[in-house]
Amino acid sequence: MSKPKKCQAKESLERMNYLYQIANELMASNSTNSALSKSCSNLMIQVSKKTVQRIDVDIKRRICKGCKSILLPGVNCKVRIKKKIVKWSCCTCQNLKVFPSRNENPVWSQNEESIVEVLNYENN
């Protein structure tokens, strides 16, 4: 029997996931908790940098680069969709994020070719 592989940074990945969930819930529940939500998302970014872990593209796109807050459409940001462009505009710092709307060439991490191995954390 082969030994199950252990993830090198399981604790930091769990911590980043937890911080993202907290920041998302705080921002969605009440806009007065925006400072606490910003600090949680900022801490998540610092943990990822310190442990050299990459944040998923979908999560990274939901964080404002200017004020480090979680972007929720209709709560603290505006989303405009034009022909081939999606524009996310933060209402607190007026920072603008622009992404292509059509996925002819998706991000590499979303391709099935990029997945080398899937780790199961349930039994660890």
MMTF fields as JSON, N, C-alpha, C and O atoms, coordinates in Angstrom:
{
  "mmtfVersion": "1.0.0",
  "mmtfProducer": "UNKNOWN",
  "numBonds": 495,
  "numAtoms": 496,
  "numGroups": 124,
  "numChains": 1,
  "numModels": 1,
  "chainsPerModel": [1],
  "groupsPerChain": [124],
  "chainIdList": ["A"],
  "bondAtomList": [4, 2, 8, 6, 12, 10, 16, 14, 20, 18, 24, 22, 28, 26, 32, 30, 36, 34, 40, 38, 44, 42, 48, 46, 52, 50, 56, 54, 60, 58, 64, 62, 68, 66, 72, 70, 76, 74, 80, 78, 84, 82, 88, 86, 92, 90, 96, 94, 100, 98, 104, 102, 108, 106, 112, 110, 116, 114, 120, 118, 124, 122, 128, 126, 132, 130, 136, 134, 140, 138, 144, 142, 148, 146, 152, 150, 156, 154, 160, 158, 164, 162, 168, 166, 172, 170, 176, 174, 180, 178, 184, 182, 188, 186, 192, 190, 196, 194, 200, 198, 204, 202, 208, 206, 212, 210, 216, 214, 220, 218, 224, 222, 228, 226, 232, 230, 236, 234, 240, 238, 244, 242, 248, 246, 252, 250, 256, 254, 260, 258, 264, 262, 268, 266, 272, 270, 276, 274, 280, 278, 284, 282, 288, 286, 292, 290, 296, 294, 300, 298, 304, 302, 308, 306, 312, 310, 316, 314, 320, 318, 324, 322, 328, 326, 332, 330, 336, 334, 340, 338, 344, 342, 348, 346, 352, 350, 356, 354, 360, 358, 364, 362, 368, 366, 372, 370, 376, 374, 380, 378, 384, 382, 388, 386, 392, 390, 396, 394, 400, 398, 404, 402, 408, 406, 412, 410, 416, 414, 420, 418, 424, 422, 428, 426, 432, 430, 436, 434, 440, 438, 444, 442, 448, 446, 452, 450, 456, 454, 460, 458, 464, 462, 468, 466, 472, 470, 476, 474, 480, 478, 484, 482, 488, 486, 492, 490],
  "bondOrderList": [1, 1, 1, 1, 1, 1, 1, 1, 1, 1, 1, 1, 1, 1, 1, 1, 1, 1, 1, 1, 1, 1, 1, 1, 1, 1, 1, 1, 1, 1, 1, 1, 1, 1, 1, 1, 1, 1, 1, 1, 1, 1, 1, 1, 1, 1, 1, 1, 1, 1, 1, 1, 1, 1, 1, 1, 1, 1, 1, 1, 1, 1, 1, 1, 1, 1, 1, 1, 1, 1, 1, 1, 1, 1, 1, 1, 1, 1, 1, 1, 1, 1, 1, 1, 1, 1, 1, 1, 1, 1, 1, 1, 1, 1, 1, 1, 1, 1, 1, 1, 1, 1, 1, 1, 1, 1, 1, 1, 1, 1, 1, 1, 1, 1, 1, 1, 1, 1, 1, 1, 1, 1, 1],
  "groupList": [{"groupName": "MET", "atomNameList": ["N", "CA", "C", "O"], "elementList": ["N", "C", "C", "O"], "formalChargeList": [0, 0, 0, 0], "bondAtomList": [1, 0, 2, 1, 3, 2], "bondOrderList": [1, 1, 2], "singleLetterCode": "M", "chemCompType": "L-PEPTIDE LINKING"}, {"groupName": "SER", "atomNameList": ["N", "CA", "C", "O"], "elementList": ["N", "C", "C", "O"], "formalChargeList": [0, 0, 0, 0], "bondAtomList": [1, 0, 2, 1, 3, 2], "bondOrderList": [1, 1, 2], "singleLetterCode": "S", "chemCompType": "L-PEPTIDE LINKING"}, {"groupName": "LYS", "atomNameList": ["N", "CA", "C", "O"], "elementList": ["N", "C", "C", "O"], "formalChargeList": [0, 0, 0, 0], "bondAtomList": [1, 0, 2, 1, 3, 2], "bondOrderList": [1, 1, 2], "singleLetterCode": "K", "chemCompType": "L-PEPTIDE LINKING"}, {"groupName": "PRO", "atomNameList": ["N", "CA", "C", "O"], "elementList": ["N", "C", "C", "O"], "formalChargeList": [0, 0, 0, 0], "bondAtomList": [1, 0, 2, 1, 3, 2], "bondOrderList": [1, 1, 2], "singleLetterCode": "P", "chemCompType": "L-PEPTIDE LINKING"}, {"groupName": "CYS", "atomNameList": ["N", "CA", "C", "O"], "elementList": ["N", "C", "C", "O"], "formalChargeList": [0, 0, 0, 0], "bondAtomList": [1, 0, 2, 1, 3, 2], "bondOrderList": [1, 1, 2], "singleLetterCode": "C", "chemCompType": "L-PEPTIDE LINKING"}, {"groupName": "GLN", "atomNameList": ["N", "CA", "C", "O"], "elementList": ["N", "C", "C", "O"], "formalChargeList": [0, 0, 0, 0], "bondAtomList": [1, 0, 2, 1, 3, 2], "bondOrderList": [1, 1, 2], "singleLetterCode": "Q", "chemCompType": "L-PEPTIDE LINKING"}, {"groupName": "ALA", "atomNameList": ["N", "CA", "C", "O"], "elementList": ["N", "C", "C", "O"], "formalChargeList": [0, 0, 0, 0], "bondAtomList": [1, 0, 2, 1, 3, 2], "bondOrderList": [1, 1, 2], "singleLetterCode": "A", "chemCompType": "L-PEPTIDE LINKING"}, {"groupName": "GLU", "atomNameList": ["N", "CA", "C", "O"], "elementList": ["N", "C", "C", "O"], "formalChargeList": [0, 0, 0, 0], "bondAtomList": [1, 0, 2, 1, 3, 2], "bondOrderList": [1, 1, 2], "singleLetterCode": "E", "chemCompType": "L-PEPTIDE LINKING"}, {"groupName": "LEU", "atomNameList": ["N", "CA", "C", "O"], "elementList": ["N", "C", "C", "O"], "formalChargeList": [0, 0, 0, 0], "bondAtomList": [1, 0, 2, 1, 3, 2], "bondOrderList": [1, 1, 2], "singleLetterCode": "L", "chemCompType": "L-PEPTIDE LINKING"}, {"groupName": "ARG", "atomNameList": ["N", "CA", "C", "O"], "elementList": ["N", "C", "C", "O"], "formalChargeList": [0, 0, 0, 0], "bondAtomList": [1, 0, 2, 1, 3, 2], "bondOrderList": [1, 1, 2], "singleLetterCode": "R", "chemCompType": "L-PEPTIDE LINKING"}, {"groupName": "ASN", "atomNameList": ["N", "CA", "C", "O"], "elementList": ["N", "C", "C", "O"], "formalChargeList": [0, 0, 0, 0], "bondAtomList": [1, 0, 2, 1, 3, 2], "bondOrderList": [1, 1, 2], "singleLetterCode": "N", "chemCompType": "L-PEPTIDE LINKING"}, {"groupName": "TYR", "atomNameList": ["N", "CA", "C", "O"], "elementList": ["N", "C", "C", "O"], "formalChargeList": [0, 0, 0, 0], "bondAtomList": [1, 0, 2, 1, 3, 2], "bondOrderList": [1, 1, 2], "singleLetterCode": "Y", "chemCompType": "L-PEPTIDE LINKING"}, {"groupName": "ILE", "atomNameList": ["N", "CA", "C", "O"], "elementList": ["N", "C", "C", "O"], "formalChargeList": [0, 0, 0, 0], "bondAtomList": [1, 0, 2, 1, 3, 2], "bondOrderList": [1, 1, 2], "singleLetterCode": "I", "chemCompType": "L-PEPTIDE LINKING"}, {"groupName": "THR", "atomNameList": ["N", "CA", "C", "O"], "elementList": ["N", "C", "C", "O"], "formalChargeList": [0, 0, 0, 0], "bondAtomList": [1, 0, 2, 1, 3, 2], "bondOrderList": [1, 1, 2], "singleLetterCode": "T", "chemCompType": "L-PEPTIDE LINKING"}, {"groupName": "VAL", "atomNameList": ["N", "CA", "C", "O"], "elementList": ["N", "C", "C", "O"], "formalChargeList": [0, 0, 0, 0], "bondAtomList": [1, 0, 2, 1, 3, 2], "bondOrderList": [1, 1, 2], "singleLetterCode": "V", "chemCompType": "L-PEPTIDE LINKING"}, {"groupName": "ASP", "atomNameList": ["N", "CA", "C", "O"], "elementList": ["N", "C", "C", "O"], "formalChargeList": [0, 0, 0, 0], "bondAtomList": [1, 0, 2, 1, 3, 2], "bondOrderList": [1, 1, 2], "singleLetterCode": "D", "chemCompType": "L-PEPTIDE LINKING"}, {"groupName": "GLY", "atomNameList": ["N", "CA", "C", "O"], "elementList": ["N", "C", "C", "O"], "formalChargeList": [0, 0, 0, 0], "bondAtomList": [1, 0, 2, 1, 3, 2], "bondOrderList": [1, 1, 2], "singleLetterCode": "G", "chemCompType": "PEPTIDE LINKING"}, {"groupName": "TRP", "atomNameList": ["N", "CA", "C", "O"], "elementList": ["N", "C", "C", "O"], "formalChargeList": [0, 0, 0, 0], "bondAtomList": [1, 0, 2, 1, 3, 2], "bondOrderList": [1, 1, 2], "singleLetterCode": "W", "chemCompType": "L-PEPTIDE LINKING"}, {"groupName": "PHE", "atomNameList": ["N", "CA", "C", "O"], "elementList": ["N", "C", "C", "O"], "formalChargeList": [0, 0, 0, 0], "bondAtomList": [1, 0, 2, 1, 3, 2], "bondOrderList": [1, 1, 2], "singleLetterCode": "F", "chemCompType": "L-PEPTIDE LINKING"}],
  "groupTypeList": [0, 1, 2, 3, 2, 2, 4, 5, 6, 2, 7, 1, 8, 7, 9, 0, 10, 11, 8, 11, 5, 12, 6, 10, 7, 8, 0, 6, 1, 10, 1, 13, 10, 1, 6, 8, 1, 2, 1, 4, 1, 10, 8, 0, 12, 5, 14, 1, 2, 2, 13, 14, 5, 9, 12, 15, 14, 15, 12, 2, 9, 9, 12, 4, 2, 16, 4, 2, 1, 12, 8, 8, 3, 16, 14, 10, 4, 2, 14, 9, 12, 2, 2, 2, 12, 14, 2, 17, 1, 4, 4, 13, 4, 5, 10, 8, 2, 14, 18, 3, 1, 9, 10, 7, 10, 3, 14, 17, 1, 5, 10, 7, 7, 1, 12, 14, 7, 14, 8, 10, 11, 7, 10, 10],
  "groupIdList": [1, 2, 3, 4, 5, 6, 7, 8, 9, 10, 11, 12, 13, 14, 15, 16, 17, 18, 19, 20, 21, 22, 23, 24, 25, 26, 27, 28, 29, 30, 31, 32, 33, 34, 35, 36, 37, 38, 39, 40, 41, 42, 43, 44, 45, 46, 47, 48, 49, 50, 51, 52, 53, 54, 55, 56, 57, 58, 59, 60, 61, 62, 63, 64, 65, 66, 67, 68, 69, 70, 71, 72, 73, 74, 75, 76, 77, 78, 79, 80, 81, 82, 83, 84, 85, 86, 87, 88, 89, 90, 91, 92, 93, 94, 95, 96, 97, 98, 99, 100, 101, 102, 103, 104, 105, 106, 107, 108, 109, 110, 111, 112, 113, 114, 115, 116, 117, 118, 119, 120, 121, 122, 123, 124],
  "secStructList": [7, 7, 7, 7, 7, 7, 7, 6, 6, 2, 2, 2, 2, 2, 2, 2, 2, 2, 2, 2, 2, 2, 2, 2, 2, 2, 2, 2, 2, 7, 4, 4, 4, 2, 2, 2, 2, 2, 2, 2, 2, 2, 2, 2, 2, 2, 2, 2, 2, 2, 2, 6, 7, 7, 7, 7, 2, 2, 2, 2, 2, 6, 5, 7, 6, 6, 6, 7, 7, 5, 7, 7, 5, 6, 6, 6, 3, 3, 3, 3, 3, 7, 1, 1, 3, 3, 3, 3, 3, 3, 6, 6, 6, 7, 7, 3, 3, 3, 3, 3, 1, 1, 7, 1, 1, 7, 7, 4, 4, 4, 1, 4, 4, 4, 7, 7, 7, 7, 7, 7, 7, 6, 6, 7],
  "xCoordList": [0.827, 0.0, 0.872, 1.854, 0.516, 1.278, 0.743, -0.453, 1.629, 1.233, 0.543, 0.948, -0.49, -1.124, -0.19, 0.52, -0.2, 0.655, 0.117, -1.093, 1.023, 0.647, 0.877, 1.867, -0.028, 0.099, 1.082, 1.02, 1.971, 3.009, 2.44, 2.909, 1.459, 0.96, -0.537, -1.297, -0.952, -2.373, -2.953, -4.051, -2.217, -2.712, -2.886, -3.869, -1.94, -2.056, -3.186, -3.864, -3.392, -4.513, -5.847, -6.778, -5.933, -7.159, -7.376, -8.504, -6.306, -6.406, -6.849, -7.696, -6.267, -6.656, -8.124, -8.836, -8.576, -9.963, -10.887, -11.911, -10.526, -11.324, -11.393, -12.461, -10.258, -10.227, -11.08, -11.753, -11.048, -11.872, -13.355, -14.144, -13.732, -15.131, -15.599, -16.705, -14.749, -15.107, -15.266, -16.24, -14.303, -14.354, -15.588, -16.222, -15.931, -17.1, -18.386, -19.27, -18.503, -19.712, -19.85, -20.955, -18.747, -18.812, -19.244, -20.019, -18.742, -19.094, -20.546, -21.24, -21.0, -22.365, -23.397, -24.5, -23.051, -24.039, -24.335, -25.495, -23.276, -23.486, -22.331, -21.171, -22.626, -21.564, -20.766, -19.711, -21.243, -20.475, -19.282, -18.368, -19.283, -18.161, -17.091, -16.282, -17.071, -16.146, -14.689, -13.82, -14.405, -13.017, -12.52, -11.374, -13.373, -13.003, -12.848, -11.956, -13.709, -13.611, -12.327, -11.676, -11.965, -10.726, -9.509, -8.567, -9.529, -8.38, -8.27, -7.162, -9.413, -9.375, -8.832, -8.014, -9.275, -8.788, -7.322, -6.568, -6.913, -5.514, -4.64, -3.539, -5.132, -4.41, -4.294, -3.27, -5.344, -5.305, -4.22, -3.499, -4.102, -3.076, -1.687, -0.772, -1.52, -0.223, 0.167, 1.335, -0.799, -0.513, -0.094, 0.829, -0.758, -0.402, 0.996, 1.735, 1.361, 2.697, 3.772, 4.835, 3.493, 4.495, 4.736, 5.875, 3.688, 3.83, 4.046, 4.153, 4.111, 4.309, 3.249, 3.567, 1.989, 0.852, 0.078, -0.085, -0.39, -1.154, -2.627, -3.198, -3.222, -4.656, -5.34, -4.854, -6.462, -7.192, -7.602, -7.849, -7.671, -7.953, -9.319, -9.467, -10.319, -11.66, -11.701, -12.403, -10.957, -10.902, -10.085, -10.444, -8.999, -8.13, -8.852, -8.609, -9.723, -10.481, -11.537, -12.013, -11.913, -12.931, -12.351, -13.099, -11.033, -10.388, -9.907, -9.213, -10.278, -9.858, -8.372, -7.894, -7.646, -6.212, -5.923, -4.836, -6.871, -6.653, -6.86, -5.97, -8.048, -8.382, -8.423, -8.693, -8.166, -8.104, -9.432, -9.432, -10.542, -11.839, -12.389, -12.011, -13.291, -13.948, -15.002, -15.805, -15.002, -15.939, -17.199, -17.15, -18.314, -19.615, -20.491, -20.767, -20.936, -21.751, -23.036, -23.761, -23.304, -24.49, -24.302, -25.104, -23.258, -23.007, -21.936, -22.169, -20.771, -19.691, -18.974, -17.902, -19.55, -18.947, -20.028, -21.136, -19.667, -20.547, -19.924, -18.712, -20.747, -20.276, -20.945, -22.171, -20.144, -20.641, -20.137, -18.951, -21.061, -20.694, -20.926, -22.041, -19.88, -19.976, -19.594, -19.412, -19.473, -19.328, -18.361, -18.779, -17.126, -16.145, -15.424, -14.385, -15.969, -15.26, -16.221, -17.371, -15.726, -16.45, -15.649, -14.471, -16.278, -15.605, -16.158, -17.36, -15.282, -15.638, -15.11, -13.906, -15.991, -15.616, -15.894, -17.043, -14.853, -14.993, -15.61, -15.178, -16.621, -17.297, -16.53, -16.753, -15.627, -14.913, -13.679, -13.42, -12.913, -11.676, -11.698, -10.707, -12.799, -12.962, -11.911, -11.604, -11.362, -10.426, -11.216, -12.321, -10.659, -11.35, -10.589, -9.378, -11.299, -10.721, -11.431, -12.66, -10.665, -11.225, -10.811, -9.634, -11.804, -11.553, -12.255, -13.277, -11.725, -12.449, -13.689, -13.649, -14.791, -16.036, -16.155, -16.793, -15.579, -15.66, -14.422, -13.302, -14.65, -13.539, -13.091, -13.136, -12.655, -12.061, -10.727, -10.384, -9.993, -8.725, -8.822, -8.467, -9.302, -9.461, -8.111, -7.068, -8.162, -6.962, -6.395, -7.153, -5.06, -4.403, -4.856, -5.0, -5.078, -5.47, -6.872, -7.231, -7.669, -9.01, -9.06, -10.117, -7.931, -7.861, -7.695, -7.121, -8.202, -8.026, -6.579, -6.139, -5.842, -4.446, -3.571, -2.523, -3.99, -3.171, -3.245, -2.375, -4.264, -4.426, -3.524, -3.693, -2.574, -1.643, -2.138, -2.105, -2.6, -2.993, -4.034, -3.967, -4.98, -6.006, -5.771, -5.725, -5.621, -5.373, -6.672, -7.468, -6.889, -8.068, -7.675, -6.829, -8.286, -7.938, -8.86, -8.644, -9.861, -10.863, -10.303, -10.671, -9.428, -8.916, -7.661, -7.203, -7.087, -5.824, -6.059, -5.105],
  "yCoordList": [-1.179, 0.0, 1.243, 1.325, 2.183, 3.425, 4.402, 4.43, 5.192, 6.194, 7.357, 7.762, 7.897, 9.083, 10.27, 10.459, 11.069, 12.249, 13.318, 13.493, 14.018, 15.121, 16.438, 16.609, 17.332, 18.657, 19.473, 19.45, 20.181, 20.935, 22.078, 22.325, 22.765, 23.964, 23.851, 24.772, 22.72, 22.485, 23.517, 24.028, 23.825, 24.777, 26.17, 26.852, 26.592, 27.932, 27.993, 29.015, 26.91, 26.899, 26.938, 27.62, 26.204, 26.236, 27.624, 28.113, 28.245, 29.581, 30.606, 31.455, 30.523, 31.443, 31.249, 32.226, 30.006, 29.711, 30.287, 30.891, 30.1, 30.606, 32.134, 32.714, 32.78, 34.243, 34.788, 35.809, 34.1, 34.533, 34.401, 35.292, 33.302, 33.105, 34.162, 34.69, 34.469, 35.499, 36.859, 37.57, 37.217, 38.518, 38.617, 39.67, 37.538, 37.526, 37.668, 38.437, 36.946, 37.028, 38.399, 38.935, 38.966, 40.279, 41.359, 42.25, 41.278, 42.28, 42.106, 43.092, 40.869, 40.617, 40.939, 41.385, 40.718, 40.897, 42.367, 42.759, 43.181, 44.564, 45.395, 45.016, 46.499, 47.33, 48.076, 48.631, 48.106, 48.77, 47.925, 48.431, 46.644, 45.761, 45.768, 44.842, 46.779, 46.784, 46.864, 46.274, 47.567, 47.667, 46.302, 45.931, 45.571, 44.237, 43.274, 42.425, 43.402, 42.575, 42.86, 41.942, 44.142, 44.518, 43.94, 43.48, 43.965, 43.431, 41.923, 41.39, 41.219, 39.767, 39.435, 38.526, 40.156, 39.889, 40.286, 39.623, 41.362, 41.769, 40.718, 40.423, 40.155, 39.097, 37.842, 37.159, 37.535, 36.39, 36.576, 35.632, 37.784, 38.061, 37.949, 37.418, 38.444, 38.352, 36.907, 36.544, 36.079, 34.658, 33.972, 33.157, 34.291, 33.666, 34.078, 33.267, 35.33, 35.785, 35.155, 34.775, 35.045, 34.508, 33.021, 32.561, 32.27, 30.834, 30.48, 29.3, 31.471, 31.311, 30.366, 29.408, 30.653, 29.919, 30.842, 32.029, 30.295, 31.102, 31.098, 30.063, 32.263, 32.392, 32.062, 32.443, 31.357, 30.99, 32.244, 33.297, 32.116, 33.255, 33.863, 35.085, 33.015, 33.54, 34.337, 35.345, 33.897, 34.625, 35.897, 36.944, 35.806, 36.967, 38.084, 39.264, 37.721, 38.717, 39.402, 40.478, 38.798, 39.364, 40.31, 40.879, 40.488, 41.37, 42.628, 42.544, 43.782, 45.065, 45.264, 45.056, 45.664, 45.906, 47.221, 47.402, 48.134, 49.433, 49.414, 49.795, 48.966, 49.031, 47.658, 47.573, 46.591, 45.217, 44.727, 43.881, 45.225, 44.757, 43.719, 43.678, 42.881, 41.882, 42.604, 43.37, 42.366, 43.028, 42.185, 41.051, 42.741, 42.101, 42.989, 44.13, 42.488, 43.31, 43.777, 42.977, 45.056, 45.639, 46.085, 46.87, 45.604, 45.987, 47.066, 48.15, 46.774, 47.755, 47.899, 48.501, 47.358, 47.558, 47.539, 47.042, 48.094, 48.099, 47.222, 47.255, 46.443, 45.577, 46.025, 46.101, 46.317, 46.721, 45.719, 45.393, 45.237, 44.267, 44.91, 45.316, 45.0, 45.485, 44.312, 43.2, 44.522, 43.452, 42.341, 41.194, 42.653, 41.635, 41.946, 41.354, 42.877, 43.344, 43.376, 43.799, 42.921, 43.046, 44.001, 43.759, 45.088, 46.081, 46.038, 46.206, 45.811, 45.837, 47.146, 47.4, 47.979, 49.273, 49.295, 49.148, 49.478, 49.538, 50.886, 51.929, 50.863, 52.098, 52.867, 54.066, 52.203, 52.9, 53.629, 54.763, 52.997, 53.647, 53.957, 54.458, 53.672, 53.908, 53.197, 53.648, 52.103, 51.307, 50.495, 50.039, 50.315, 49.639, 48.376, 48.419, 47.25, 45.987, 45.602, 45.627, 45.245, 44.915, 43.494, 43.14, 42.675, 41.293, 40.993, 41.607, 40.059, 39.646, 38.844, 38.045, 39.057, 38.373, 37.01, 36.114, 36.843, 35.566, 34.74, 35.25, 33.472, 32.605, 31.7, 30.476, 32.304, 31.494, 30.925, 29.778, 31.736, 31.307, 31.443, 32.486, 30.397, 30.514, 30.565, 30.267, 30.946, 31.01, 29.599, 28.632, 29.474, 28.177, 27.311, 26.098, 27.898, 27.118, 26.528, 25.628, 27.013, 26.486, 25.397, 24.806, 25.114, 24.031, 22.701, 22.64, 21.639, 20.313, 19.837, 18.98, 20.377, 19.991, 20.459, 19.869, 21.503, 22.061, 21.239, 21.369, 20.396, 19.606, 18.39, 17.529, 18.324, 17.212, 16.148, 14.952, 16.611, 15.681, 16.342, 17.541, 15.554, 16.037, 15.403, 14.179, 16.238, 15.745, 15.73, 16.664, 14.681, 14.552, 14.848, 14.155, 15.882, 16.298, 15.731, 15.98, 14.991, 14.546, 13.605, 13.71, 12.688, 11.692, 12.132, 11.435, 13.285, 13.719, 14.474, 14.908],
  "zCoordList": [0.0, 0.0, 0.0, 0.737, -0.81, -0.858, 0.169, 0.457, 0.709, 1.704, 1.015, -0.074, 1.636, 1.032, 1.112, 2.1, 0.055, 0.023, 0.958, 1.098, 1.583, 2.454, 1.72, 1.009, 1.903, 1.308, 2.137, 3.366, 1.494, 2.186, 3.011, 4.123, 2.5, 3.18, 3.434, 3.138, 3.982, 4.22, 5.182, 4.96, 6.25, 7.247, 6.657, 6.948, 5.833, 5.249, 4.22, 4.108, 3.469, 2.527, 3.26, 2.833, 4.363, 5.165, 5.769, 5.823, 6.215, 6.799, 5.761, 6.04, 4.549, 3.487, 3.102, 2.866, 3.04, 2.73, 3.795, 3.475, 5.056, 6.171, 6.15, 6.348, 5.912, 5.862, 4.715, 4.863, 3.573, 2.445, 2.775, 2.461, 3.403, 3.763, 4.761, 4.642, 5.748, 6.728, 6.053, 6.3, 5.2, 4.523, 3.639, 3.573, 2.966, 2.09, 2.897, 2.517, 3.995, 4.827, 5.492, 5.575, 5.963, 6.607, 5.622, 5.969, 4.399, 3.403, 2.951, 2.706, 2.841, 2.375, 3.451, 3.134, 4.726, 5.789, 6.071, 6.199, 6.166, 6.545, 6.013, 6.172, 5.397, 4.818, 5.882, 5.571, 7.143, 8.2, 8.63, 9.282, 8.27, 8.594, 7.51, 7.442, 6.673, 5.544, 6.0, 5.358, 7.074, 7.556, 8.042, 7.792, 8.725, 9.193, 8.023, 8.028, 7.025, 5.832, 5.065, 4.564, 4.975, 4.296, 5.009, 4.363, 6.336, 7.074, 6.903, 6.846, 6.819, 6.596, 5.2, 5.056, 4.189, 2.839, 2.696, 1.985, 3.367, 3.347, 4.038, 3.574, 5.144, 5.844, 4.984, 5.016, 4.214, 3.308, 2.252, 1.928, 1.717, 0.719, 1.336, 0.706, 2.562, 3.236, 3.52, 3.386, 3.911, 4.165, 2.873, 2.877, 1.774, 0.499, 0.052, -0.507, 0.294, -0.081, 0.789, 0.298, 2.082, 2.993, 2.757, 2.842, 2.463, 2.252, 0.791, 0.457, -0.086, -1.528, -2.101, -2.806, -1.785, -2.314, -3.244, -2.963, -4.336, -5.271, -4.901, -4.555, -4.98, -4.777, -6.098, -7.163, -6.032, -7.236, -8.015, -7.428, -9.328, -10.199, -9.901, -9.891, -9.658, -9.393, -8.096, -8.009, -7.093, -5.823, -5.983, -5.446, -6.713, -6.906, -7.664, -7.411, -8.574, -9.326, -8.476, -8.838, -7.347, -6.473, -5.427, -4.631, -5.416, -4.447, -5.168, -6.181, -4.642, -5.227, -4.971, -3.856, -6.0, -5.836, -5.136, -4.587, -5.146, -4.518, -3.019, -2.258, -2.588, -1.16, -0.497, 0.701, -1.231, -0.717, -0.149, 0.745, -0.631, -0.149, -1.121, -2.292, -0.61, -1.441, -2.287, -1.754, -3.587, -4.484, -4.62, -5.096, -4.205, -4.347, -5.219, -4.849, -6.374, -7.266, -6.586, -5.995, -6.675, -6.077, -4.644, -4.138, -3.969, -2.583, -2.525, -1.99, -3.071, -3.03, -4.374, -4.439, -5.437, -6.759, -7.832, -7.628, -8.975, -10.138, -11.208, -11.421, -11.876, -12.953, -14.239, -14.316, -15.237, -16.549, -17.575, -17.616, -18.404, -19.435, -20.783, -21.11, -21.549, -22.92, -23.826, -23.332, -25.087, -26.071, -25.642, -25.484, -25.458, -25.105, -23.809, -23.518, -23.02, -21.825, -20.636, -20.76, -19.48, -18.217, -17.339, -17.079, -16.879, -16.053, -14.639, -14.434, -13.656, -12.24, -11.678, -11.732, -11.139, -10.6, -9.103, -8.686, -8.287, -6.834, -6.456, -6.947, -5.581, -5.179, -4.106, -3.94, -3.371, -2.305, -2.823, -2.418, -3.713, -4.178, -5.678, -6.209, -6.367, -7.802, -8.653, -9.757, -8.158, -8.942, -9.963, -9.672, -11.146, -12.231, -12.616, -12.831, -12.702, -13.157, -14.441, -14.505, -15.466, -16.77, -17.134, -17.062, -17.53, -17.91, -19.222, -19.527, -20.006, -21.21, -20.824, -19.889, -21.544, -21.183, -21.842, -21.289, -22.968, -23.664, -23.331, -23.295, -23.092, -22.692, -23.834, -23.713, -24.954, -26.012, -25.524, -25.813, -24.79, -24.212, -22.696, -22.148, -22.007, -20.552, -19.841, -20.422, -18.583, -17.764, -17.628, -17.555, -17.593, -17.581, -16.399, -16.552, -15.25, -14.081, -14.217, -13.459, -15.161, -15.361, -16.425, -16.644, -17.096, -18.061, -17.342, -16.255, -17.957, -17.368, -17.502, -16.735, -18.459, -18.641, -17.481, -17.217, -16.797, -15.725, -14.445, -13.584, -14.3, -13.078, -13.149, -14.013, -12.246, -12.195, -11.224, -11.515, -10.06, -9.018, -8.119, -7.851, -7.664, -6.756, -5.393, -5.272, -4.363, -3.019, -2.231, -2.327, -1.456, -0.623, 0.814, 1.378, 1.422, 2.77, 3.845, 5.031, 3.461, 4.421, 5.461, 6.631, 5.087, 6.02, 6.749, 7.654, 6.373, 6.995, 8.255, 8.902]
}
